[in-house]
Short mmCIF file of C-alpha atoms and ligand atoms in Angstrom, two decimals:
data_model
loop_
_atom_site.label_atom_id
_atom_site.label_comp_id
_atom_site.label_asym_id
_atom_site.label_seq_id
_atom_site.Cartn_x
_atom_site.Cartn_y
_atom_site.Cartn_z
CA MET W 1299 -78.78 -18.72 -47.29
CA GLU W 1300 -78.12 -21.58 -49.55
CA TRP W 1301 -80.86 -20.35 -52.28
CA ASP W 1302 -79.27 -16.74 -52.60
CA ASN W 1303 -77.03 -18.35 -54.95
CA ASP W 1304 -78.87 -20.09 -57.05
CA PRO W 1305 -79.54 -17.78 -60.45
CA ILE W 1306 -83.12 -18.30 -60.33
CA TYR W 1307 -83.78 -16.93 -57.41
CA GLN W 1308 -81.39 -14.32 -57.85
CA MET W 1309 -83.66 -13.63 -60.33
CA ALA W 1310 -86.94 -13.09 -57.96
CA GLN W 1311 -84.85 -11.32 -55.55
CA ARG W 1312 -84.25 -9.03 -58.58
CA GLN W 1313 -87.68 -8.39 -59.34
CA PHE W 1314 -89.09 -8.47 -56.10
CA ASP W 1315 -86.39 -5.19 -54.99
CA GLU W 1316 -87.39 -3.31 -58.28
CA VAL W 1317 -91.28 -3.80 -57.01
CA ALA W 1318 -90.06 -3.37 -53.76
CA ASP W 1319 -88.39 0.13 -55.15
CA ALA W 1320 -91.21 1.50 -57.36
CA MET W 1321 -93.53 1.28 -54.64
CA SER W 1322 -91.46 2.14 -51.81
CA LEU W 1323 -92.29 -0.48 -50.03
CA ASP W 1324 -91.34 0.12 -46.57
CA ARG W 1325 -87.34 -1.14 -46.03
CA ASN W 1326 -88.36 -3.24 -42.63
CA LEU W 1327 -91.17 -5.59 -45.00
CA ALA W 1328 -88.80 -5.92 -47.85
CA ASN W 1329 -86.17 -7.40 -45.78
CA ARG W 1330 -87.89 -9.37 -44.41
CA LEU W 1331 -90.23 -10.19 -47.75
CA ARG W 1332 -86.79 -10.99 -50.27
CA GLU W 1333 -86.22 -14.43 -47.68
CA PRO W 1334 -88.37 -17.27 -47.53
CA ASP W 1335 -89.49 -18.16 -43.94
CA ARG W 1336 -87.98 -21.65 -43.90
CA GLY W 1337 -86.30 -24.05 -45.87
CA ILE W 1338 -86.97 -27.65 -44.94
CA LEU W 1339 -84.06 -30.20 -47.43
CA ILE W 1340 -84.13 -33.97 -46.58
CA SER W 1341 -82.89 -37.42 -48.93
CA VAL W 1342 -85.47 -39.27 -49.28
CA PRO W 1343 -84.69 -43.02 -49.56
CA ILE W 1344 -86.48 -45.68 -52.22
CA ARG W 1345 -86.36 -49.31 -52.78
CA MET W 1346 -86.61 -49.25 -56.68
CA GLU W 1347 -87.99 -52.45 -57.75
CA ASP W 1348 -84.53 -54.22 -58.47
CA GLY W 1349 -84.08 -53.74 -55.03
CA ASN W 1350 -81.09 -51.18 -54.58
CA VAL W 1351 -81.71 -48.25 -52.55
CA LYS W 1352 -81.59 -44.79 -53.86
CA VAL W 1353 -80.98 -41.37 -52.54
CA PHE W 1354 -83.16 -38.02 -53.90
CA ASP W 1355 -82.81 -34.36 -52.78
CA ALA W 1356 -85.49 -33.03 -51.94
CA TYR W 1357 -87.13 -29.73 -50.89
CA ARG W 1358 -90.26 -28.02 -49.08
CA VAL W 1359 -89.81 -24.02 -49.39
CA GLN W 1360 -92.40 -22.33 -46.97
CA HIS W 1361 -91.83 -17.83 -48.10
CA ASN W 1362 -94.28 -15.95 -46.37
CA ASP W 1363 -97.77 -16.84 -44.39
CA THR W 1364 -99.29 -13.64 -43.18
CA ARG W 1365 -101.97 -13.69 -45.58
CA GLY W 1366 -103.25 -17.09 -44.12
CA PRO W 1367 -101.54 -21.25 -44.47
CA TYR W 1368 -98.39 -21.33 -46.90
CA LYS W 1369 -99.72 -23.54 -50.19
CA GLY W 1370 -97.76 -24.12 -53.72
CA GLY W 1371 -97.63 -27.48 -56.13
CA ILE W 1372 -94.68 -30.30 -55.68
CA ARG W 1373 -92.38 -30.62 -58.61
CA TYR W 1374 -91.18 -33.89 -59.60
CA ALA W 1375 -88.02 -32.66 -61.92
CA PRO W 1376 -84.42 -34.08 -62.22
CA ASP W 1377 -82.99 -30.17 -62.67
CA VAL W 1378 -85.05 -28.77 -59.88
CA THR W 1379 -82.65 -27.30 -57.28
CA LEU W 1380 -83.45 -26.00 -54.03
CA GLY W 1381 -82.95 -21.90 -55.64
CA GLU W 1382 -85.82 -22.78 -58.06
CA VAL W 1383 -88.06 -24.06 -55.31
CA ALA W 1384 -87.38 -20.90 -53.77
CA ALA W 1385 -88.09 -18.15 -56.32
CA LEU W 1386 -91.51 -20.20 -56.85
CA SER W 1387 -92.22 -19.98 -52.70
CA MET W 1388 -91.90 -16.36 -54.02
CA TRP W 1389 -93.59 -16.07 -56.56
CA MET W 1390 -96.40 -17.79 -55.41
CA THR W 1391 -96.70 -15.65 -52.22
CA TRP W 1392 -97.60 -13.04 -54.57
CA LYS W 1393 -100.05 -15.03 -57.14
CA CYS W 1394 -102.30 -16.05 -54.16
CA ALA W 1395 -102.26 -11.99 -53.14
CA ILE W 1396 -102.99 -10.47 -56.77
CA MET W 1397 -105.68 -12.84 -56.65
CA ASN W 1398 -106.99 -11.98 -53.08
CA LEU W 1399 -106.34 -15.45 -51.43
CA PRO W 1400 -107.07 -16.07 -47.58
CA LEU W 1401 -103.45 -18.05 -48.44
CA GLY W 1402 -99.68 -18.07 -47.98
CA GLY W 1403 -96.80 -19.17 -50.66
CA ALA W 1404 -95.08 -22.49 -50.85
CA LYS W 1405 -93.26 -25.16 -53.52
CA GLY W 1406 -92.29 -27.75 -53.12
CA GLY W 1407 -89.48 -29.90 -55.16
CA VAL W 1408 -87.77 -33.81 -55.43
CA ARG W 1409 -84.56 -33.70 -58.34
CA ILE W 1410 -86.23 -37.15 -60.08
CA ASP W 1411 -87.24 -37.52 -63.47
CA PRO W 1412 -90.62 -39.19 -63.14
CA THR W 1413 -90.56 -40.37 -66.73
CA LYS W 1414 -87.49 -42.84 -65.76
CA HIS W 1415 -89.40 -44.56 -63.08
CA SER W 1416 -92.28 -47.02 -62.17
CA ARG W 1417 -95.59 -46.90 -60.86
CA LEU W 1418 -94.67 -48.21 -57.19
CA GLU W 1419 -90.68 -46.15 -57.20
CA LEU W 1420 -92.79 -43.26 -57.62
CA GLN W 1421 -95.21 -43.76 -54.79
CA ARG W 1422 -92.47 -45.07 -52.62
CA LEU W 1423 -91.11 -41.60 -53.06
CA THR W 1424 -94.71 -40.25 -52.37
CA ARG W 1425 -95.21 -41.42 -49.10
CA ARG W 1426 -91.20 -41.10 -47.75
CA TYR W 1427 -91.52 -37.41 -48.48
CA THR W 1428 -94.75 -36.91 -46.87
CA SER W 1429 -93.91 -38.73 -43.98
CA GLU W 1430 -90.57 -36.73 -43.83
CA MET W 1431 -92.43 -33.53 -44.57
CA VAL W 1432 -95.85 -34.81 -41.93
CA GLY W 1433 -94.85 -32.09 -39.05
CA PHE W 1434 -94.83 -29.16 -41.85
CA ILE W 1435 -98.06 -29.20 -43.47
CA GLY W 1436 -101.05 -29.55 -43.24
CA PRO W 1437 -105.02 -28.26 -43.95
CA GLN W 1438 -103.89 -24.78 -42.10
CA GLN W 1439 -100.18 -25.11 -42.13
CA ASP W 1440 -99.05 -25.82 -45.70
CA ILE W 1441 -101.19 -27.12 -48.54
CA PRO W 1442 -99.39 -28.50 -51.32
CA ALA W 1443 -100.70 -29.08 -55.08
CA PRO W 1444 -100.21 -30.85 -58.15
CA ASP W 1445 -96.75 -29.13 -60.39
CA MET W 1446 -94.35 -30.13 -63.34
CA GLY W 1447 -94.10 -33.86 -63.11
CA THR W 1448 -96.77 -34.94 -59.93
CA ASN W 1449 -100.35 -35.40 -61.00
CA GLU W 1450 -103.79 -36.31 -58.79
CA GLN W 1451 -102.08 -39.76 -58.07
CA THR W 1452 -99.36 -37.77 -56.41
CA MET W 1453 -101.66 -36.21 -54.44
CA ALA W 1454 -103.56 -39.36 -53.54
CA TRP W 1455 -100.38 -40.50 -51.89
CA VAL W 1456 -99.57 -37.62 -50.16
CA MET W 1457 -103.29 -37.33 -49.19
CA ASP W 1458 -103.51 -40.77 -47.82
CA THR W 1459 -99.81 -41.05 -46.15
CA TYR W 1460 -100.58 -37.82 -44.34
CA SER W 1461 -104.00 -39.15 -42.96
CA GLN W 1462 -102.34 -42.43 -42.35
CA LEU W 1463 -99.97 -40.82 -39.60
CA LYS W 1464 -102.66 -38.64 -38.00
CA GLY W 1465 -105.33 -41.45 -37.76
CA TYR W 1466 -108.13 -40.05 -39.83
CA ALA W 1467 -109.05 -38.83 -43.15
CA ILE W 1468 -107.41 -35.05 -43.90
CA PRO W 1469 -108.47 -34.63 -47.40
CA GLY W 1470 -107.73 -30.34 -46.60
CA VAL W 1471 -103.93 -31.28 -46.71
CA VAL W 1472 -103.46 -31.56 -50.38
CA THR W 1473 -105.86 -29.56 -53.43
CA GLY W 1474 -105.85 -31.16 -56.56
CA LYS W 1475 -106.58 -34.58 -56.05
CA PRO W 1476 -108.65 -36.60 -57.09
CA ILE W 1477 -112.69 -36.03 -57.18
CA ALA W 1478 -113.18 -39.31 -55.06
CA ILE W 1479 -111.28 -38.00 -52.73
CA GLY W 1480 -112.92 -34.76 -52.04
CA GLY W 1481 -111.43 -33.00 -55.56
CA SER W 1482 -113.20 -30.07 -57.25
CA LEU W 1483 -114.61 -30.17 -60.21
CA GLY W 1484 -112.76 -27.76 -62.56
CA ARG W 1485 -109.37 -27.54 -61.07
CA THR W 1486 -107.47 -30.27 -63.88
CA GLU W 1487 -108.37 -27.76 -66.33
CA ALA W 1488 -108.74 -24.49 -64.16
CA THR W 1489 -104.95 -22.78 -65.45
CA GLY W 1490 -105.48 -24.02 -68.46
CA ARG W 1491 -108.42 -22.21 -68.35
CA GLY W 1492 -107.71 -19.49 -66.40
CA VAL W 1493 -104.47 -18.61 -68.77
CA VAL W 1494 -107.59 -18.18 -71.54
CA TYR W 1495 -109.59 -16.16 -69.36
CA THR W 1496 -106.37 -13.66 -69.13
CA VAL W 1497 -106.13 -13.51 -72.98
CA MET W 1498 -109.77 -12.98 -73.26
CA GLU W 1499 -109.36 -9.52 -71.32
CA ALA W 1500 -106.18 -8.56 -72.56
CA ALA W 1501 -108.17 -8.85 -75.88
CA LYS W 1502 -111.34 -6.92 -75.17
CA HIS W 1503 -107.90 -4.34 -73.46
CA LEU W 1504 -106.16 -3.85 -77.53
CA ASN W 1505 -110.00 -4.41 -78.79
CA ILE W 1506 -108.71 -7.30 -80.79
CA THR W 1507 -111.76 -9.83 -81.51
CA LEU W 1508 -110.96 -13.53 -80.49
CA GLY W 1509 -111.96 -16.08 -82.91
CA GLU W 1510 -111.20 -17.80 -87.03
CA SER W 1511 -108.66 -15.07 -87.96
CA THR W 1512 -106.86 -15.20 -84.19
CA LYS W 1513 -103.57 -17.83 -84.25
CA VAL W 1514 -102.75 -19.14 -81.24
CA ALA W 1515 -99.29 -20.56 -80.28
CA ILE W 1516 -98.46 -22.74 -77.65
CA GLN W 1517 -95.28 -24.30 -75.58
CA GLY W 1518 -96.34 -27.03 -73.56
CA PHE W 1519 -98.57 -29.81 -74.09
CA GLY W 1520 -99.02 -30.83 -70.57
CA ASN W 1521 -101.68 -30.09 -67.95
CA VAL W 1522 -101.81 -26.28 -69.03
CA GLY W 1523 -101.16 -26.33 -72.12
CA SER W 1524 -103.81 -28.74 -73.50
CA HIS W 1525 -106.65 -27.42 -71.34
CA ALA W 1526 -105.30 -24.29 -73.11
CA ALA W 1527 -105.69 -25.19 -76.44
CA LEU W 1528 -109.07 -26.65 -75.90
CA LYS W 1529 -110.18 -23.24 -74.00
CA PHE W 1530 -108.66 -21.08 -76.92
CA GLU W 1531 -110.14 -24.07 -80.11
CA LYS W 1532 -113.39 -23.66 -78.06
CA LEU W 1533 -113.22 -19.65 -78.52
CA GLY W 1534 -113.04 -20.09 -82.47
CA CYS W 1535 -109.22 -19.57 -82.72
CA LYS W 1536 -106.24 -21.28 -84.22
CA VAL W 1537 -103.75 -22.89 -82.40
CA THR W 1538 -101.32 -23.44 -85.40
CA HIS W 1539 -98.89 -24.29 -83.18
CA ILE W 1540 -98.04 -26.60 -80.40
CA SER W 1541 -94.85 -28.55 -78.78
CA ASP W 1542 -94.08 -30.64 -76.16
CA VAL W 1543 -90.60 -32.50 -75.39
CA SER W 1544 -89.89 -34.04 -78.02
CA GLY W 1545 -90.13 -30.49 -80.30
CA GLY W 1546 -92.34 -27.97 -82.42
CA TYR W 1547 -95.34 -28.76 -84.63
CA VAL W 1548 -96.75 -26.42 -87.08
CA ASN W 1549 -100.72 -26.30 -88.92
CA THR W 1550 -101.06 -22.78 -89.98
CA LYS W 1551 -105.15 -24.09 -90.74
CA GLY W 1552 -105.27 -24.96 -86.72
CA PHE W 1553 -104.86 -28.50 -84.89
CA ASN W 1554 -107.38 -30.77 -84.15
CA ILE W 1555 -106.61 -30.44 -80.08
CA GLN W 1556 -107.98 -33.33 -78.99
CA HIS W 1557 -106.90 -34.99 -81.90
CA ALA W 1558 -102.93 -34.23 -79.93
CA LEU W 1559 -104.53 -35.24 -76.92
CA ASP W 1560 -105.40 -38.45 -78.14
CA TYR W 1561 -102.14 -39.42 -80.08
CA VAL W 1562 -100.25 -37.91 -76.66
CA GLU W 1563 -102.30 -40.40 -74.20
CA LYS W 1564 -102.03 -43.12 -76.61
CA ASN W 1565 -97.46 -43.16 -77.02
CA LYS W 1566 -96.59 -40.77 -74.22
CA SER W 1567 -95.63 -37.51 -76.41
CA LEU W 1568 -96.24 -35.84 -79.73
CA LYS W 1569 -93.01 -37.48 -80.96
CA GLY W 1570 -93.52 -38.67 -84.00
CA TYR W 1571 -97.49 -36.61 -84.97
CA THR W 1572 -97.77 -36.37 -88.44
CA GLU W 1573 -100.64 -33.49 -88.43
CA GLY W 1574 -98.51 -31.16 -88.56
CA ASP W 1575 -94.74 -30.26 -89.68
CA SER W 1576 -92.13 -30.97 -86.91
CA ILE W 1577 -89.97 -27.36 -86.23
CA SER W 1578 -88.12 -26.17 -83.18
CA GLN W 1579 -89.02 -25.36 -79.69
CA LYS W 1580 -88.23 -21.53 -80.65
CA ASP W 1581 -89.83 -21.44 -83.95
CA VAL W 1582 -93.49 -22.35 -81.00
CA LEU W 1583 -92.63 -19.21 -79.47
CA THR W 1584 -91.49 -16.74 -82.44
CA ALA W 1585 -94.65 -18.15 -84.79
CA PRO W 1586 -96.24 -15.28 -86.38
CA ALA W 1587 -99.83 -16.28 -84.38
CA ASP W 1588 -101.53 -12.83 -82.10
CA ILE W 1589 -100.99 -15.03 -79.03
CA VAL W 1590 -98.27 -17.13 -77.61
CA VAL W 1591 -98.25 -18.89 -74.19
CA PRO W 1592 -95.29 -20.93 -72.95
CA ALA W 1593 -96.73 -23.87 -70.41
CA ALA W 1594 -93.36 -25.99 -70.03
CA THR W 1595 -90.73 -25.33 -68.21
CA GLY W 1596 -89.09 -21.78 -66.98
CA HIS W 1597 -86.27 -19.64 -68.80
CA GLN W 1598 -87.31 -20.74 -72.32
CA ILE W 1599 -87.76 -16.69 -73.67
CA ASP W 1600 -84.69 -15.35 -73.69
CA GLU W 1601 -82.94 -11.93 -74.98
CA LYS W 1602 -82.46 -13.39 -78.60
CA VAL W 1603 -86.25 -14.85 -78.43
CA ALA W 1604 -87.62 -12.13 -76.70
CA ALA W 1605 -86.48 -9.76 -79.25
CA GLN W 1606 -88.23 -12.95 -82.40
CA LEU W 1607 -91.02 -12.75 -80.22
CA LYS W 1608 -94.45 -12.05 -83.00
CA CYS W 1609 -97.42 -12.38 -81.09
CA ARG W 1610 -99.39 -9.62 -79.39
CA ILE W 1611 -100.66 -10.79 -76.53
CA LEU W 1612 -98.24 -13.33 -74.41
CA ALA W 1613 -99.55 -14.86 -71.82
CA GLU W 1614 -97.21 -16.62 -69.42
CA GLY W 1615 -99.17 -20.28 -68.45
CA ALA W 1616 -95.60 -21.28 -67.64
CA ASN W 1617 -93.69 -20.67 -64.27
CA GLY W 1618 -90.88 -17.98 -65.00
CA PRO W 1619 -91.25 -18.21 -68.28
CA THR W 1620 -88.95 -15.66 -68.86
CA THR W 1621 -85.64 -14.65 -67.82
CA THR W 1622 -84.09 -11.49 -66.44
CA GLU W 1623 -82.47 -10.80 -70.29
CA GLY W 1624 -85.54 -11.51 -71.89
CA ASP W 1625 -87.85 -9.00 -69.76
CA ARG W 1626 -85.40 -6.32 -70.81
CA VAL W 1627 -86.38 -6.73 -73.88
CA LEU W 1628 -90.27 -7.08 -73.26
CA LYS W 1629 -89.99 -4.31 -70.92
CA GLU W 1630 -88.93 -2.73 -74.77
CA ARG W 1631 -91.26 -3.92 -76.43
CA GLN W 1632 -94.75 -3.75 -74.41
CA LYS W 1633 -96.43 -0.98 -76.57
CA ASP W 1634 -95.63 -3.72 -79.07
CA ILE W 1635 -96.76 -7.10 -77.15
CA LEU W 1636 -99.19 -7.66 -73.63
CA VAL W 1637 -97.32 -9.68 -71.53
CA ILE W 1638 -100.00 -11.18 -68.94
CA PRO W 1639 -96.88 -12.48 -66.30
CA ASP W 1640 -97.08 -15.52 -65.09
CA VAL W 1641 -97.90 -14.42 -61.19
CA LEU W 1642 -101.22 -13.35 -63.24
CA ALA W 1643 -101.65 -15.92 -65.96
CA ASN W 1644 -101.44 -18.91 -64.30
CA ALA W 1645 -103.14 -18.51 -61.19
CA GLY W 1646 -106.18 -20.34 -62.30
CA GLY W 1647 -105.28 -23.21 -60.80
CA VAL W 1648 -104.34 -21.98 -57.45
CA THR W 1649 -107.63 -20.64 -57.25
CA VAL W 1650 -109.59 -23.66 -57.71
CA SER W 1651 -107.02 -25.12 -55.02
CA TYR W 1652 -108.66 -22.24 -53.55
CA PHE W 1653 -112.09 -23.72 -53.82
CA GLU W 1654 -111.30 -26.86 -53.97
CA TRP W 1655 -109.88 -26.25 -50.23
CA VAL W 1656 -112.65 -24.00 -49.10
CA GLN W 1657 -115.17 -27.43 -50.14
CA GLY W 1658 -113.43 -30.05 -48.58
CA LEU W 1659 -113.48 -27.56 -45.26
CA GLN W 1660 -117.03 -27.02 -45.80
CA ASN W 1661 -118.08 -30.74 -46.99
CA PHE W 1662 -120.26 -29.37 -49.65
CA PHE W 1663 -119.67 -29.12 -52.93
CA TRP W 1664 -120.27 -26.80 -55.82
CA SER W 1665 -120.88 -27.85 -59.59
CA ALA W 1666 -118.55 -27.51 -62.30
CA LYS W 1667 -120.52 -24.19 -64.13
CA GLU W 1668 -119.73 -22.89 -60.49
CA ILE W 1669 -116.21 -23.82 -60.26
CA ASN W 1670 -115.88 -22.58 -63.96
CA ARG W 1671 -118.67 -18.99 -62.98
CA GLU W 1672 -116.48 -18.73 -59.63
CA LEU W 1673 -112.75 -18.79 -61.49
CA ALA W 1674 -113.74 -15.81 -64.76
CA LYS W 1675 -115.26 -13.39 -62.11
CA LEU W 1676 -111.83 -13.81 -60.02
CA MET W 1677 -109.69 -13.46 -62.97
CA THR W 1678 -111.32 -11.06 -64.42
CA LYS W 1679 -111.24 -8.65 -61.48
CA ALA W 1680 -107.53 -9.77 -60.86
CA PHE W 1681 -106.59 -8.96 -64.55
CA GLU W 1682 -108.62 -5.11 -64.00
CA GLU W 1683 -106.55 -4.32 -60.74
CA VAL W 1684 -103.50 -5.55 -62.43
CA MET W 1685 -103.79 -3.22 -65.35
CA GLU W 1686 -105.20 -0.75 -63.39
CA THR W 1687 -102.30 -0.33 -61.08
CA GLN W 1688 -100.36 -1.01 -64.01
CA LYS W 1689 -101.86 2.08 -66.02
CA LYS W 1690 -101.75 4.07 -63.11
CA HIS W 1691 -97.63 3.84 -62.01
CA LYS W 1692 -96.98 3.61 -66.21
CA VAL W 1693 -94.75 -0.48 -64.93
CA PHE W 1694 -94.41 -3.14 -66.92
CA MET W 1695 -96.57 -5.49 -66.08
CA ARG W 1696 -94.75 -8.19 -64.83
CA THR W 1697 -94.31 -4.89 -62.45
CA ALA W 1698 -97.48 -3.94 -61.87
CA ALA W 1699 -99.09 -7.53 -61.16
CA GLN W 1700 -95.90 -7.59 -58.56
CA MET W 1701 -96.93 -4.50 -57.44
CA VAL W 1702 -100.67 -5.79 -56.81
CA GLY W 1703 -100.07 -8.68 -54.87
CA ILE W 1704 -96.99 -7.07 -52.19
CA GLU W 1705 -98.59 -4.34 -51.34
CA ARG W 1706 -101.19 -6.18 -50.14
CA VAL W 1707 -98.77 -8.59 -48.39
CA ALA W 1708 -97.38 -5.74 -46.91
CA LYS W 1709 -100.78 -4.58 -45.47
CA ALA W 1710 -101.40 -7.49 -44.14
CA MET W 1711 -97.86 -7.73 -42.23
CA LEU W 1712 -98.79 -4.03 -40.74
CA ALA W 1713 -101.13 -5.44 -39.10
CA ARG W 1714 -99.79 -7.97 -37.40
CA GLY W 1715 -96.50 -6.58 -36.59
CA LEU W 1716 -93.36 -8.52 -36.01
CA TYR W 1717 -93.83 -11.45 -32.85
CA PRO W 1718 -92.72 -10.89 -30.35
P1 NAD N 916 -97.70 -31.14 -67.32
O1 NAD N 916 -95.84 -31.44 -66.49
O2 NAD N 916 -98.01 -31.11 -67.19
O3 NAD N 916 -96.83 -30.60 -68.96
C1 NAD N 916 -95.37 -30.07 -69.38
C2 NAD N 916 -95.23 -30.34 -70.84
O4 NAD N 916 -93.99 -29.55 -71.26
C3 NAD N 916 -94.94 -31.41 -71.05
O5 NAD N 916 -96.26 -31.29 -72.61
C4 NAD N 916 -93.77 -31.32 -71.37
O6 NAD N 916 -93.82 -32.95 -72.29
C5 NAD N 916 -92.96 -30.33 -72.00
N1 NAD N 916 -92.31 -29.93 -71.28
C6 NAD N 916 -91.01 -30.39 -70.45
N2 NAD N 916 -89.90 -30.03 -71.08
C7 NAD N 916 -89.89 -29.39 -71.68
C8 NAD N 916 -88.61 -28.07 -72.82
N3 NAD N 916 -87.68 -27.41 -72.31
N4 NAD N 916 -89.47 -28.09 -73.98
C9 NAD N 916 -90.69 -28.00 -74.46
N5 NAD N 916 -91.55 -28.14 -73.96
C10 NAD N 916 -91.72 -29.51 -72.83
O7 NAD N 916 -96.71 -29.71 -66.36
P2 NAD N 916 -97.37 -28.45 -66.50
O8 NAD N 916 -98.69 -28.92 -65.51
O9 NAD N 916 -98.46 -28.32 -67.96
O10 NAD N 916 -97.44 -26.56 -65.78
C11 NAD N 916 -96.66 -26.41 -66.84
C12 NAD N 916 -96.10 -25.07 -66.44
O11 NAD N 916 -97.10 -24.36 -66.05
C13 NAD N 916 -94.93 -25.30 -65.37
O12 NAD N 916 -94.18 -24.30 -65.64
C14 NAD N 916 -95.48 -25.00 -64.25
O13 NAD N 916 -94.73 -24.80 -63.17
C15 NAD N 916 -96.68 -24.44 -65.17
N6 NAD N 916 -97.78 -24.37 -63.91
C16 NAD N 916 -98.73 -25.10 -63.28
C17 NAD N 916 -100.20 -24.73 -63.31
C18 NAD N 916 -100.42 -26.51 -62.31
O14 NAD N 916 -101.28 -25.67 -62.38
N7 NAD N 916 -100.27 -27.34 -63.17
C19 NAD N 916 -100.28 -24.15 -62.25
C20 NAD N 916 -99.91 -23.39 -62.63
C21 NAD N 916 -98.46 -23.04 -63.10
#
């Protein structure tokens, strides 16, 4: 398949092969699971505001739906590749299974820099992408959600386009949509909060008390990074290092996160932020902090960065932030650094997406308190299960997490059997 030559996809496959070996997974199941079920490639033509037509490459990859409908975000990024989307779709399958959600894994992507396009152009792009995908998505089939470069407005356009084409309102086709059309309370904050819930469990495990003396460094100040920062601040921790695409910032006394958020709201990024000193992206990741949260983009923690990490807990808010070489170093350093792998640390988003999907199907909506309580419960349970597996098999945390997920998918595949 075309994704086989992509280095990011090869990384996902290598991880899978390693886990499959560690758990002696049935070869027939392993051969099926190391390839996605289906990949859809489309070119999306859009009339720009200046009257010209531009064409964008777009993808949807559906990895596995044995346990339930495919589920995964849509990413708008100028460098997104089919291989990256395929890798992310595989990680979604494991993530949903680790959380024990009755969902499979998928991912979508459009090669576009959303910051360089008007609202109208993005709306046209989203609507055309959705209409091309109408046969492949649906509340019982494949349910997209926001990811990097997309947000609740994008999901509202997907929902509207899909509903227009079907002839009636179908809110369940997406999650992460605005509350006004059936979105869930707590969905926006869910991934960042979920990251912190797993850090709370990791801290308990390491006998660390989270509070005033705890320093936190976060790369990325978007949805995941900023909500994690708010929650850490609420716990009394000091968020001393933050960053976004404009660079890194340090304030040893701890940032006032709401101030930083207000600044970004006004200025679109942290560029020129004076409540901290400027530092590099790498300085944020290798900061002298107890907890480091990469919450931006992939491949940030390579061999060099991994060797220079000074934290006690590395909570991967982003998807795929660590390279294969970086992972090798982290494995060697696992006595010093507890890694909470992406498929576990950032699973809060898909968990509340699942709550949103369930609420939509039942037309019965829960309170924010109920959502957050259930989220904390599921994140804690998943963390404990991964930790137990880690201890039992004496494997790296990433391997343990994927073992939990792959085991559940494998059991479901065996129960269903091979068609025809
Ligand atoms: P976002 O678009 O809201 O924010 C991304 C942030 O990262 C921005 O602050 C941006 O400036 C920064 N950034 C981008 N490129 C960077 C770079 N090269 N160096 C430093 N900073 C950079 O995206 P998000 O929704 O917060 O997602 C962040 C990560 O979390 C992604 O890897 C995404 O796949 C993952 N994730 C998101 C969710 C979710 O619910 N939003 C769920 C699971 C995983």
